[in-house]
Amino acid sequence: MSDNDAAAVRNDNPAGNNHPALLECCGGLNNVDYSKMDLTLMEAFLKRINVYDSRLCVAVIAIIFNPLFWNVVARWEHRTRRLSRLFGSPYLACCCLGFVIILLNIYRSHSMTVAMKAQARWELMERTVVFYTGIAFMVFGTLLVVSSFLALGFTGTFLGDYFGILMDEKVTGFPFNITENPMYWGSTANYLGLALIGASPVGLVLTAIVAVAYKVAITFEG
């Protein structure tokens, strides 16, 4: 090795450190061998989900249909006032729509429960800490849903503003000082808690679909 080459080596490694140089933050990701990632948990999770189960399909349809239905009907009523004229009163029309929404939500919960019971549990989730975490989510979710209903009332909860039934002022107290949509996220928390309590992988998937459906509904309503 020439003197110039030796000097270049000393400049590149002035401290005489024999450790390999660290990869750059972003460029280094190109050198990661993703084929060596441990996907055991993901494979075990997916193995317990039967996507061809008709009960799972029914639950997914119910999850997507519900917010789509009440948003379409409410906007149609806002434009045409057909329901108010049909029932002779915007209050009666709103109450009837609210009753239909309650029945749809009951059926959605039933279909999700049936799908979760029909598919395999995951032993990894059958732990005391997971069980009580699920209970905590259900308590918190129920608190959001009930307190939201008490703050808004029946017509405020079930799209009364689309029927021309407006509140005197915007509700800013609990739980709306935590989130703008406590009814939606409280319901999502309830389903997440139910999935954890039941150690149900498919329940987690269905809960994720509920969250996405509500997020789309919030964007649509906004």
N, CA and C of each residue as an Amber inpcrd file, in Angstrom:
protein
   666
   0.8660000  -1.1940000   0.0000000   0.0000000   0.0000000   0.0000000
   0.8960000   1.2340000   0.0000000   0.5440000   2.2100000  -0.8320000
   1.3410000   3.4310000  -0.9070000   1.0560000   4.3080000   0.2840000
   1.9340000   5.3330000   0.4690000   1.7300000   6.2710000   1.5770000
   0.4290000   7.0320000   1.4080000   0.0790000   7.3900000   0.1520000
  -1.1710000   8.1300000  -0.0870000  -2.3910000   7.2890000   0.2660000
  -2.3490000   5.9900000  -0.1010000  -3.4770000   5.1150000   0.2400000
  -3.6210000   4.9560000   1.7460000  -2.4960000   4.8230000   2.4430000
  -2.5400000   4.6810000   3.8960000  -3.0970000   5.9220000   4.5470000
  -2.7300000   7.0740000   4.0180000  -3.2470000   8.3280000   4.5710000
  -4.7500000   8.4220000   4.3630000  -5.2260000   7.9710000   3.1950000
  -6.6600000   8.0140000   2.9290000  -7.4170000   7.1240000   3.8980000
  -6.8570000   5.9400000   4.1980000  -7.5120000   5.0500000   5.1510000
  -7.5690000   5.6760000   6.5270000  -6.4740000   6.3390000   6.9360000
  -6.4590000   6.9770000   8.2600000  -7.4700000   8.1060000   8.3280000
  -7.6770000   8.8330000   7.2390000  -8.6350000   9.9360000   7.2380000
 -10.0650000   9.4060000   7.3130000 -10.3300000   8.2650000   6.6510000
 -11.6770000   7.7060000   6.6880000 -11.9950000   7.1170000   8.0480000
 -10.9550000   6.6770000   8.7610000 -11.1610000   6.0470000  10.0590000
 -10.1490000   6.6240000  11.0400000 -10.3050000   7.9300000  11.3800000
  -9.2890000   8.6170000  12.1580000  -9.0880000   8.0300000  13.5440000
 -10.1140000   7.4540000  14.1350000  -9.9910000   6.9510000  15.5020000
  -9.5370000   5.5100000  15.5330000  -9.3220000   4.9290000  14.3740000
  -8.9290000   3.5300000  14.3360000 -10.0430000   2.6000000  14.7420000
 -11.3030000   3.0450000  14.5670000 -12.4610000   2.2490000  14.9730000
 -12.6910000   1.1350000  13.9660000 -12.7860000  -0.0850000  14.4480000
 -12.9670000  -1.2230000  13.5590000 -14.4330000  -1.5430000  13.2920000
 -15.3870000  -0.8100000  13.9610000 -16.8060000  -1.0740000  13.7680000
 -17.2380000  -0.6020000  12.3910000 -18.1960000  -1.2900000  11.7360000
 -18.6720000  -0.8550000  10.4220000 -19.4260000   0.4650000  10.5400000
 -19.3450000   1.2310000   9.4850000 -20.0160000   2.5310000   9.4750000
 -21.5270000   2.3340000   9.5400000 -22.2140000   3.2340000  10.2600000
 -23.6570000   3.1650000  10.3780000 -24.3140000   3.5540000   9.0670000
 -25.4500000   2.9040000   8.7710000 -26.1780000   3.2500000   7.5660000
 -26.8690000   4.5870000   7.7620000 -27.0400000   5.3070000   6.6820000
 -27.7550000   6.5720000   6.7540000 -29.2170000   6.2980000   7.0690000
 -29.8790000   7.3200000   7.6230000 -31.2590000   7.1550000   8.1090000
 -32.1870000   6.6390000   7.0160000 -32.2020000   7.2960000   5.8650000
 -33.1490000   6.9390000   4.8080000 -32.5450000   5.9580000   3.8110000
 -31.3280000   6.2250000   3.3750000 -30.7080000   5.3520000   2.3960000
 -30.4760000   3.9650000   2.9320000 -30.2810000   3.8480000   4.2470000
 -30.0160000   2.5470000   4.8340000 -31.1830000   1.5890000   4.7230000
 -32.4180000   2.0870000   4.5960000 -33.5800000   1.2050000   4.4940000
 -33.5520000   0.3810000   3.2270000 -32.8550000   0.8760000   2.2070000
 -32.7610000   0.1210000   0.9650000 -31.9190000  -1.1360000   1.1300000
 -31.1220000  -1.1710000   2.1740000 -30.2490000  -2.3210000   2.4020000
 -30.8530000  -3.3500000   3.3600000 -32.1030000  -3.0920000   3.8180000
 -32.7460000  -4.0210000   4.7470000 -33.2990000  -5.2100000   3.9700000
 -33.0560000  -6.4050000   4.4630000 -33.5750000  -7.6240000   3.8470000
 -34.9130000  -7.9630000   4.5010000 -35.9950000  -7.5170000   3.8620000
 -37.3240000  -7.7030000   4.4440000 -37.7360000  -9.1760000   4.4740000
 -37.0820000 -10.0040000   3.6770000 -37.4230000 -11.4250000   3.6790000
 -37.0630000 -12.1080000   4.9960000 -36.2020000 -11.4490000   5.7940000
 -35.7830000 -12.0190000   7.0650000 -36.6120000 -11.5140000   8.2500000
 -37.6710000 -10.7140000   7.9580000 -38.5340000 -10.2270000   9.0290000
 -39.3400000 -11.3850000   9.6220000 -39.5410000 -11.3410000  10.9220000
 -40.3010000 -12.3760000  11.6200000 -41.7900000 -12.0470000  11.5220000
 -42.4870000 -12.7780000  10.6920000 -43.9240000 -12.5560000  10.4850000
 -44.7640000 -13.6310000  11.1580000 -44.1940000 -14.2800000  12.1650000
 -44.8920000 -15.3860000  12.8160000 -46.2190000 -14.9440000  13.4300000
 -46.1970000 -13.8040000  14.1370000 -47.4230000 -13.3180000  14.7800000
 -48.4800000 -12.9670000  13.7450000 -48.0740000 -12.2810000  12.6770000
 -49.0190000 -11.9110000  11.6360000 -49.6270000 -13.1460000  10.9820000
 -48.7980000 -14.1570000  10.7290000 -49.3030000 -15.3850000  10.1250000
 -50.2700000 -16.1020000  11.0620000 -49.9410000 -16.1130000  12.3520000
 -50.8290000 -16.7510000  13.3300000 -52.1500000 -15.9990000  13.4370000
 -52.0710000 -14.6870000  13.3430000 -53.2790000 -13.8480000  13.4040000
 -54.1810000 -14.1250000  12.2080000 -53.6020000 -14.0810000  11.0120000
 -54.3930000 -14.2520000   9.7940000 -54.9220000 -15.6740000   9.6460000
 -54.2080000 -16.6460000  10.1990000 -54.6280000 -18.0330000  10.0880000
 -55.9460000 -18.2860000  10.8080000 -56.2800000 -17.4390000  11.7650000
 -57.4990000 -17.6240000  12.5520000 -58.6880000 -16.8500000  11.9770000
 -58.5160000 -16.2910000  10.7880000 -59.5980000 -15.5300000  10.1570000
 -60.0120000 -16.2240000   8.8660000 -61.2660000 -16.5940000   8.7940000
 -61.8230000 -17.2110000   7.5910000 -62.5990000 -16.1570000   6.8140000
 -61.9730000 -15.6120000   5.7830000 -62.5920000 -14.5190000   5.0290000
 -63.7590000 -15.0050000   4.1790000 -63.8960000 -16.3300000   4.0260000
 -64.9850000 -16.8800000   3.2150000 -66.2250000 -17.1910000   4.0460000
 -66.1680000 -16.9150000   5.3210000 -67.3130000 -17.1690000   6.2020000
 -68.4240000 -16.1730000   5.8770000 -69.6080000 -16.6870000   5.5790000
 -70.7340000 -15.8220000   5.2090000 -71.1340000 -14.8960000   6.3510000
 -70.9520000 -15.3470000   7.5900000 -71.3090000 -14.5110000   8.7420000
 -70.3870000 -13.3030000   8.8570000 -69.1330000 -13.4880000   8.4750000
 -68.2020000 -12.3550000   8.4450000 -68.6190000 -11.3650000   7.3650000
 -69.0110000 -11.8650000   6.2120000 -69.4420000 -10.9880000   5.1190000
 -70.6750000 -10.1780000   5.5200000 -71.6130000 -10.8370000   6.2070000
 -72.8280000 -10.1280000   6.6660000 -72.4550000  -9.0110000   7.6320000
 -71.5340000  -9.2830000   8.5400000 -71.1150000  -8.2680000   9.5050000
 -70.4500000  -7.0870000   8.8160000 -69.6030000  -7.3590000   7.8380000
 -68.9290000  -6.2770000   7.0980000 -69.9470000  -5.4240000   6.3470000
 -70.9160000  -6.0730000   5.7170000 -71.9590000  -5.3350000   4.9940000
 -72.7550000  -4.4550000   5.9500000 -73.1070000  -4.9900000   7.1200000
 -73.8640000  -4.2130000   8.1110000 -73.0600000  -3.0060000   8.5860000
 -71.7620000  -3.1960000   8.7910000 -70.9040000  -2.1030000   9.2560000
 -70.8650000  -0.9770000   8.2360000 -70.7080000  -1.3340000   6.9650000
 -70.5990000  -0.3210000   5.9070000 -71.9540000   0.3100000   5.6030000
 -73.0120000  -0.5060000   5.6430000 -74.3310000  -0.0170000   5.2570000
 -74.8830000   1.0290000   6.2230000 -74.7010000   0.8250000   7.5180000
 -75.3630000   1.6890000   8.4990000 -75.0650000   3.1760000   8.3280000
 -73.7990000   3.6180000   8.4030000 -73.5540000   5.0560000   8.2430000
 -73.8960000   5.5540000   6.8540000 -73.7500000   4.6890000   5.8350000
 -74.1310000   5.0880000   4.4800000 -75.6280000   5.3710000   4.4180000
 -76.4260000   4.4970000   5.0380000 -77.8830000   4.6490000   5.0230000
 -78.3170000   5.9520000   5.6820000 -77.8580000   6.1760000   6.9260000
 -78.3980000   7.3450000   7.6190000 -77.8710000   8.6590000   7.0390000
 -76.7070000   8.6570000   6.4520000 -76.2280000   9.8840000   5.8120000
 -76.9900000  10.1780000   4.5250000 -77.2530000   9.1570000   3.7290000
 -78.0030000   9.3560000   2.4810000 -79.4270000   9.8050000   2.7780000
 -80.0810000   9.1280000   3.7150000 -81.4660000   9.4760000   4.0560000
 -81.5380000  10.8860000   4.6490000 -80.6120000  11.2280000   5.5380000
 -80.6400000  12.5460000   6.1710000 -80.4190000  13.6590000   5.1500000
 -79.4970000  13.4700000   4.2280000 -79.2580000  14.4910000   3.2080000
 -80.4300000  14.5910000   2.2400000 -81.0430000  13.4600000   1.9310000
 -82.2450000  13.4790000   1.0840000 -83.3720000  14.2400000   1.7670000
 -83.5570000  14.0090000   3.0640000 -84.5720000  14.7410000   3.8280000
 -84.2570000  16.2360000   3.8710000 -82.9890000  16.5780000   4.0320000
 -82.5960000  17.9860000   4.1020000 -82.9120000  18.7120000   2.7920000
 -82.7660000  18.0080000   1.6800000 -83.0290000  18.6380000   0.3810000
 -84.5150000  18.6720000   0.0350000 -85.2580000  17.6290000   0.3900000
 -86.6350000  17.4840000  -0.1030000 -87.7150000  17.6630000   0.9530000
 -87.3910000  17.4220000   2.2230000 -88.3730000  17.4390000   3.3210000
 -89.4710000  16.4090000   3.1010000 -89.1740000  15.3420000   2.3850000
 -90.1810000  14.3300000   2.0980000 -90.6230000  13.5920000   3.3560000
 -89.6760000  13.2280000   4.2130000 -90.0480000  12.4960000   5.4280000
 -90.8910000  13.3600000   6.3540000 -90.5340000  14.6300000   6.4690000
 -91.3050000  15.5310000   7.3360000 -92.7370000  15.6580000   6.8270000
 -92.9110000  15.7380000   5.5180000 -94.2620000  15.8300000   4.9670000
 -95.0030000  14.5040000   5.1030000 -94.2740000  13.3980000   4.9590000
 -94.9080000  12.0820000   5.0610000 -95.4340000  11.8330000   6.4650000
 -94.6440000  12.1950000   7.4760000 -95.0460000  11.9550000   8.8660000
 -95.8100000  13.1350000   9.4670000 -95.8730000  14.2380000   8.7460000
 -96.6350000  15.3840000   9.2120000 -95.9130000  16.2470000  10.2200000
 -94.6630000  15.8970000  10.5680000 -93.9090000  16.6530000  11.5560000
 -92.4310000  16.2830000  11.4450000 -91.5440000  17.2680000  11.4610000
 -90.1050000  16.9280000  11.4280000 -89.6600000  16.1560000  12.6670000
 -90.2900000  16.4330000  13.8180000 -89.9260000  15.7150000  15.0370000
 -90.2920000  14.2420000  14.9360000 -91.5080000  13.9620000  14.4320000
 -91.9350000  12.5790000  14.2940000 -91.0780000  11.8540000  13.2550000
 -90.7560000  12.5430000  12.1580000 -89.9160000  11.9460000  11.1180000
 -88.5250000  11.6420000  11.6580000 -87.9650000  12.5610000  12.4240000
 -86.6380000  12.3610000  13.0120000 -86.6520000  11.1970000  13.9920000
 -87.7040000  11.1020000  14.7960000 -87.8020000  10.0150000  15.7680000
 -87.9190000   8.6690000  15.0700000 -88.6520000   8.6110000  13.9690000
 -88.7920000   7.3640000  13.2240000 -87.4620000   6.9510000  12.6100000
 -86.7370000   7.9170000  12.0410000 -85.4170000   7.6040000  11.5000000
 -84.4770000   7.1450000  12.6100000 -84.5480000   7.8090000  13.7550000
 -83.7200000   7.4120000  14.8950000 -84.0240000   5.9920000  15.3370000
 -85.3030000   5.6180000  15.3350000 -85.6870000   4.2630000  15.7220000
 -85.1280000   3.2440000  14.7330000 -85.1710000   3.5710000  13.4350000
 -84.6130000   2.6730000  12.4160000 -83.1010000   2.5360000  12.6000000
 -82.4220000   3.6490000  12.8920000 -80.9730000   3.6110000  13.1080000
 -80.6290000   2.7370000  14.3110000 -81.4160000   2.8330000  15.3720000
 -81.1850000   1.9980000  16.5620000 -81.3090000   0.5270000  16.2020000
 -82.3440000   0.1730000  15.4270000 -82.5250000  -1.2250000  15.0220000
 -81.3620000  -1.6990000  14.1520000 -80.9070000  -0.8370000  13.2450000
 -79.7730000  -1.2040000  12.3860000 -78.5110000  -1.4240000  13.2180000
 -78.3060000  -0.5800000  14.2100000 -77.1170000  -0.7260000  15.0570000
 -77.1940000  -1.9860000  15.9220000 -78.3960000  -2.3180000  16.3660000
 -78.5650000  -3.5640000  17.1210000 -78.2260000  -4.7610000  16.2340000
 -78.7150000  -4.7220000  14.9970000 -78.4110000  -5.8210000  14.0800000
 -76.9200000  -5.8830000  13.7540000 -76.2810000  -4.7230000  13.5850000
 -74.8380000  -4.7010000  13.3300000 -74.0820000  -5.3400000  14.4900000
 -74.4220000  -4.9690000  15.7050000 -73.7590000  -5.5510000  16.8710000
 -73.9940000  -7.0550000  16.9370000 -75.2210000  -7.4610000  16.6250000
 -75.5380000  -8.8960000  16.6330000 -74.7200000  -9.6420000  15.5840000
 -74.6420000  -9.0970000  14.3740000 -73.9100000  -9.7740000  13.3050000
 -72.4230000  -9.8430000  13.6130000 -71.8700000  -8.8010000  14.2410000
 -70.4660000  -8.8270000  14.6280000 -70.2120000  -9.8770000  15.7080000
 -71.1200000  -9.9750000  16.6620000 -70.9840000 -10.9660000  17.7280000
 -71.0570000 -12.3810000  17.1710000 -71.9790000 -12.6080000  16.2430000
 -72.1070000 -13.9230000  15.6210000 -70.8370000 -14.2830000  14.8660000
 -70.2840000 -13.3210000  14.1200000 -69.0570000 -13.5670000  13.3550000
 -67.8830000 -13.8700000  14.2830000 -67.7950000 -13.1590000  15.4020000
 -66.6940000 -13.3880000  16.3420000 -66.8020000 -14.7690000  17.0030000
 -68.0180000 -15.1700000  17.3660000 -68.2010000 -16.4740000  18.0020000
 -67.9810000 -17.6230000  17.0230000 -68.2160000 -17.3570000  15.7410000
 -68.0980000 -18.4250000  14.7470000 -66.6530000 -18.7040000  14.3690000
 -65.7610000 -17.7550000  14.6290000 -64.3800000 -17.9310000  14.2100000
 -63.4700000 -18.1760000  15.4160000 -62.2560000 -18.5710000  15.1150000
 -61.3390000 -19.0470000  16.1470000 -60.8900000 -17.9280000  17.0760000
 -60.6910000 -18.2990000  18.3320000 -60.0540000 -17.4130000  19.2920000
 -58.5370000 -17.5310000  19.1370000 -57.8210000 -16.5540000  19.6980000
 -56.3590000 -16.5730000  19.6160000 -55.8110000 -16.7330000  21.0260000
 -55.0630000 -17.8000000  21.2230000 -54.5520000 -18.0930000  22.5580000
 -53.6900000 -16.9510000  23.1040000 -53.0100000 -16.2590000  22.2120000
 -52.1530000 -15.1570000  22.6410000 -52.9480000 -14.0360000  23.3100000
 -54.2100000 -13.8980000  22.9270000 -55.0580000 -12.8520000  23.4930000
 -55.8020000 -13.3150000  24.7460000 -55.7140000 -14.5890000  25.0560000
 -56.4380000 -15.1190000  26.2150000 -55.6160000 -14.9050000  27.4750000
 -55.4620000 -13.6510000  27.8310000 -54.6900000 -13.2730000  29.0160000
 -55.5240000 -12.3250000  29.8710000 -55.2140000 -12.3410000  31.1350000
 -55.9740000 -11.5040000  32.0740000 -55.8600000 -10.0350000  31.7360000
 -54.6550000  -9.5810000  31.3880000 -54.4490000  -8.1640000  31.0920000
 -55.2280000  -7.7500000  29.8520000 -55.3200000  -8.6380000  28.8530000
 -56.0930000  -8.3360000  27.6470000 -57.5780000  -8.2740000  27.9810000
 -58.0350000  -9.1940000  28.8130000 -59.4460000  -9.2290000  29.2010000
 -59.8520000  -7.9340000  29.8990000 -59.0550000  -7.5080000  30.8700000
 -59.4130000  -6.2940000  31.6160000 -59.1900000  -5.0300000  30.7880000
 -58.2760000  -5.0670000  29.8350000 -58.1410000  -3.9500000  28.9090000
 -59.4040000  -3.8110000  28.0660000 -59.9530000  -4.9530000  27.6600000
 -61.2120000  -4.9310000  26.9210000 -62.3550000  -4.3560000  27.7400000
 -62.4110000  -4.7270000  29.0160000 -63.4470000  -4.1640000  29.8940000
 -63.2800000  -2.6500000  30.0170000 -62.0350000  -2.2010000  30.1490000
 -61.7740000  -0.7620000  30.2680000 -62.2400000  -0.0210000  29.0160000
 -61.9760000  -0.5880000  27.8470000 -62.4270000   0.0300000  26.5970000
 -63.9490000   0.0980000  26.5480000 -64.6210000  -0.9470000  26.9980000
 -66.0790000  -0.9550000  26.9500000 -66.6790000   0.0550000  27.9340000
 -66.0740000   0.1680000  29.0960000 -66.5510000   1.1590000  30.0720000
 -66.3620000   2.5710000  29.5170000 -65.1740000   2.8310000  28.9540000
 -64.9020000   4.1550000  28.3990000 -65.8080000   4.4430000  27.2050000
 -65.9840000   3.4420000  26.3370000 -66.8480000   3.6340000  25.1720000
 -68.2910000   3.8970000  25.5650000 -68.7860000   3.1440000  26.5380000
 -70.1580000   3.3420000  27.0060000 -70.3290000   4.7260000  27.6310000
 -69.3090000   5.1810000  28.3510000 -69.3530000   6.5140000  28.9390000
 -69.4690000   7.5840000  27.8530000 -68.6990000   7.4320000  26.7880000
 -68.7700000   8.4040000  25.6870000 -70.1440000   8.3920000  25.0200000
 -70.6570000   7.1960000  24.7580000 -71.9410000   7.0850000  24.0610000
 -73.0760000   7.6470000  24.9110000 -73.1500000   7.2380000  26.1710000
 -74.2510000   7.6710000  27.0380000 -74.1810000   9.1650000  27.3160000
 -72.9910000   9.6770000  27.6270000 -72.8670000  11.1040000  27.9260000
 -73.1460000  11.9490000  26.6840000 -72.7910000  11.4400000  25.5110000
 -73.0990000  12.1500000  24.2750000 -74.6060000  12.2140000  24.0450000
 -75.2780000  11.1050000  24.2900000 -76.7330000  11.0770000  24.1150000
 -77.4190000  12.0300000  25.0920000 -76.9520000  12.0440000  26.3260000
 -77.5590000  12.9340000  27.3220000 -77.3180000  14.4000000  26.9810000
 -76.1730000  14.6970000  26.3940000 -75.8530000  16.0830000  26.0430000
 -76.6430000  16.5640000  24.8290000 -76.8840000  15.6680000  23.8700000
 -77.5410000  16.0650000  22.6240000 -79.0420000  15.8290000  22.6370000
 -79.5030000  14.8740000  23.4240000 -80.9020000  14.4940000  23.3590000
 -81.1550000  13.5740000  22.1810000 -82.3970000  13.1070000  22.0540000
 -82.6960000  12.1370000  21.0000000 -82.5570000  12.7550000  19.6130000
 -83.1830000  13.8930000  19.3870000 -83.1340000  14.4920000  18.0490000
 -81.7410000  15.0150000  17.7150000 -81.0200000  15.4850000  18.7000000
 -79.6580000  15.9330000  18.4460000 -78.7350000  14.7810000  18.0900000
 -78.9960000  13.6300000  18.6790000 -78.1810000  12.4470000  18.3920000
 -78.4970000  11.8810000  17.0180000 -79.7760000  11.8440000  16.6810000
 -80.1980000  11.1820000  15.4480000 -80.5480000  12.1830000  14.3520000
 -79.5760000  13.0530000  14.0600000 -79.5830000  13.8720000  12.8430000
 -80.7260000  14.8750000  12.7730000 -81.1250000  15.3840000  13.9360000
 -82.2170000  16.3490000  13.9440000 -81.9330000  17.6090000  13.1460000
 -80.6620000  17.9910000  13.0360000 -80.3380000  19.2140000  12.2880000
 -80.6990000  19.0870000  10.8140000 -80.6820000  17.8800000  10.2700000
 -81.0870000  17.6800000   8.8780000 -82.5950000  17.8520000   8.7030000
 -83.3220000  17.7390000   9.7950000 -84.7740000  17.9350000   9.7660000
 -85.1560000  19.3680000  10.1480000 -84.1780000  20.2130000  10.3400000
 -84.4300000  21.5960000  10.7430000 -84.6090000  21.7520000  12.2360000
 -84.2850000  20.7110000  13.0120000 -84.4100000  20.7680000  14.4760000
 -83.0290000  21.1150000  15.0330000 -82.8430000  22.3620000  15.3800000
 -81.5320000  22.8360000  15.8060000 -81.4930000  23.0670000  17.3120000
 -80.3350000  22.8720000  17.8920000 -80.1410000  23.1440000  19.3150000
 -79.8890000  24.6350000  19.5080000 -80.1330000  25.1150000  20.7240000
 -79.9640000  26.5360000  21.0000000 -78.5170000  26.9840000  20.8470000
 -77.6020000  26.1340000  21.2170000 -76.1840000  26.4520000  21.0930000
 -75.3770000  25.1740000  20.9360000 -74.1440000  25.3300000  20.4520000
 -73.2720000  24.1870000  20.2440000 -72.8680000  23.5910000  21.5910000
 -72.9000000  22.2670000  21.6690000 -72.5030000  21.5750000  22.8930000
 -70.9850000  21.4790000  22.9190000 -70.3810000  22.0100000  23.9700000
 -68.9140000  22.0240000  24.0770000 -68.4110000  21.3100000  25.3340000
 -69.3340000  20.8980000  26.1980000 -68.9230000  20.2100000  27.4260000
 -68.6060000  18.7440000  27.1660000 -68.3850000  18.0110000  28.2520000
 -68.0630000  16.5920000  28.1380000 -69.2010000  15.8420000  27.4600000
 -68.9200000  14.9280000  26.5490000 -67.6020000  14.4490000  26.1020000
 -67.0600000  15.1590000  24.8740000 -67.7360000  16.2390000  24.4540000
 -67.3220000  16.9230000  23.2240000 -66.0600000  17.7570000  23.4140000
 -65.6400000  17.9410000  24.6590000 -64.3510000  18.5930000  24.8990000
 -63.1930000  17.5960000  24.8000000 -63.5310000  16.3170000  24.6040000
 -62.5100000  15.2800000  24.3920000 -62.3810000  14.9480000  22.9080000
 -63.5140000  14.7600000  22.2680000 -63.5460000  14.4560000  20.8420000
 -64.8150000  15.0220000  20.2340000 -64.7520000  15.4040000  18.9640000
 -65.9110000  16.0010000  18.3200000 -66.9820000  14.9640000  17.9810000
 -66.6160000  13.7100000  17.9720000 -67.5650000  12.6580000  17.5960000
 -67.5530000  11.5280000  18.6370000 -67.9740000  11.8250000  19.8510000
 -67.8970000  10.8170000  20.9230000 -68.8010000   9.6160000  20.6930000
 -69.9190000   9.8160000  19.9970000 -70.8150000   8.6920000  19.7400000
 -70.1360000   7.6650000  18.8370000 -69.4790000   8.1420000  17.8060000
 -68.7950000   7.2380000  16.8770000 -67.6230000   6.5240000  17.5480000
 -66.7570000   7.2910000  18.1920000 -65.5520000   6.6790000  18.7680000
 -65.8640000   5.8840000  20.0280000 -66.9240000   6.2610000  20.7360000
 -67.3510000   5.4460000  21.8640000 -67.8480000   4.0830000  21.4030000
 -68.6020000   4.0810000  20.3050000 -69.0770000   2.8210000  19.7380000
 -67.9020000   1.9620000  19.2680000 -66.9150000   2.6010000  18.6400000
 -65.7270000   1.8670000  18.1950000 -64.9820000   1.2590000  19.3790000
 -64.8590000   2.0240000  20.4640000 -64.1870000   1.5190000  21.6660000
 -64.9330000   0.3210000  22.2530000 -66.2600000   0.3470000  22.1770000
 -67.0490000  -0.7870000  22.6720000 -66.7460000  -2.0550000  21.8710000
 -66.6830000  -1.9230000  20.5590000 -66.4050000  -3.0900000  19.7210000
 -64.9760000  -3.5930000  19.9330000 -64.0490000  -2.6750000  20.1270000
 -62.6720000  -3.0850000  20.4100000 -62.6130000  -3.8490000  21.7320000
 -63.3150000  -3.3470000  22.7450000 -63.3590000  -4.0320000  24.0300000
 -63.9740000  -5.4110000  23.9170000 -65.0370000  -5.5180000  23.1100000
 -65.6880000  -6.8160000  22.9150000 -64.7360000  -7.8030000  22.2450000
 -63.9580000  -7.3250000  21.2700000 -62.9970000  -8.2010000  20.5850000
 -61.8990000  -8.6660000  21.5320000 -61.4210000  -7.7710000  22.3850000
 -60.3680000  -8.1500000  23.3360000 -60.8810000  -9.1270000  24.3760000
 -62.0750000  -8.8840000  24.8780000 -62.6520000  -9.7920000  25.8710000
 -62.8490000 -11.1890000  25.2630000 -63.2640000 -11.2360000  24.0100000
 -63.4910000 -12.5160000  23.3510000 -62.2540000 -13.1170000  22.7280000
 -61.0910000 -12.4660000  22.8850000 -59.8340000 -12.9560000  22.2920000
 -60.0230000 -13.2640000  20.8170000 -60.6820000 -12.3450000  20.1160000
 -61.1190000 -12.5960000  18.7470000 -60.3100000 -11.7970000  17.7290000
 -59.4820000 -12.4570000  16.9250000 -58.7780000 -11.7460000  15.8510000
 -59.7330000 -11.1260000  14.8390000 -60.7850000 -11.8650000  14.4740000
 -61.7350000 -11.3090000  13.5110000 -62.4710000 -10.1220000  14.1050000
 -62.6230000 -10.1070000  15.4260000 -63.2330000  -8.9510000  16.0870000
 -62.3840000  -7.7030000  15.9370000 -61.0650000  -7.8650000  15.9900000
 -60.1700000  -6.7230000  15.7830000 -60.2850000  -6.2030000  14.3500000
 -60.3990000  -7.1180000  13.3990000 -60.5530000  -6.7080000  12.0000000
 -61.8620000  -5.9580000  11.8030000 -62.9340000  -6.4830000  12.3660000
 -64.2380000  -5.8230000  12.2470000 -64.2340000  -4.4540000  12.9230000
 -63.5540000  -4.3490000  14.0520000 -63.4440000  -3.0520000  14.7260000
 -62.7050000  -2.0420000  13.8510000 -61.6620000  -2.4960000  13.1780000
 -60.9280000  -1.6060000  12.2710000 -61.8270000  -1.1360000  11.1310000
 -62.6810000  -2.0240000  10.6320000 -63.6180000  -1.6430000   9.5650000
 -64.6270000  -0.6310000  10.0890000 -65.0910000  -0.8220000  11.3220000
 -66.0000000   0.1560000  11.9450000 -65.3370000   1.5240000  12.0120000
 -64.0730000   1.5710000  12.4550000 -63.3610000   2.8370000  12.5740000
 -63.2190000   3.5220000  11.2220000 -62.8960000   2.7590000  10.1830000
 -62.7550000   3.3350000   8.8360000 -64.1040000   3.8380000   8.3340000
 -65.1670000   3.0550000   8.5510000 -66.5050000   3.4700000   8.1080000
 -66.9290000   4.7570000   8.8040000 -66.6510000   4.8710000  10.0940000
 -66.9950000   6.0990000  10.8190000 -66.1450000   7.2740000  10.3540000
 -64.8730000   7.0240000  10.0740000 -64.0090000   8.1000000   9.5970000
 -64.5180000   8.6410000   8.2710000 -64.9390000   7.7640000   7.3800000
 -65.5080000   8.1920000   6.1050000 -66.8130000   8.9650000   6.3460000
 -67.6480000   8.4610000   7.2610000 -68.9020000   9.1310000   7.5730000
 -68.6710000  10.5250000   8.1240000 -67.6740000  10.6680000   9.0000000
 -67.3470000  11.9820000   9.5720000 -66.9220000  12.9500000   8.4790000
 -66.0990000  12.4770000   7.5510000 -65.6800000  13.3190000   6.4310000
 -66.8610000  13.7190000   5.5750000 -67.7460000  12.7600000   5.3270000
 -68.9390000  13.0160000   4.5210000 -69.8600000  14.0230000   5.2210000
 -70.0810000  13.8320000   6.5120000 -70.9490000  14.7300000   7.2560000
 -70.3330000  16.1200000   7.3870000 -69.0080000  16.1690000   7.5250000
 -68.3560000  17.4580000   7.6520000 -68.4510000  18.3150000   6.4020000
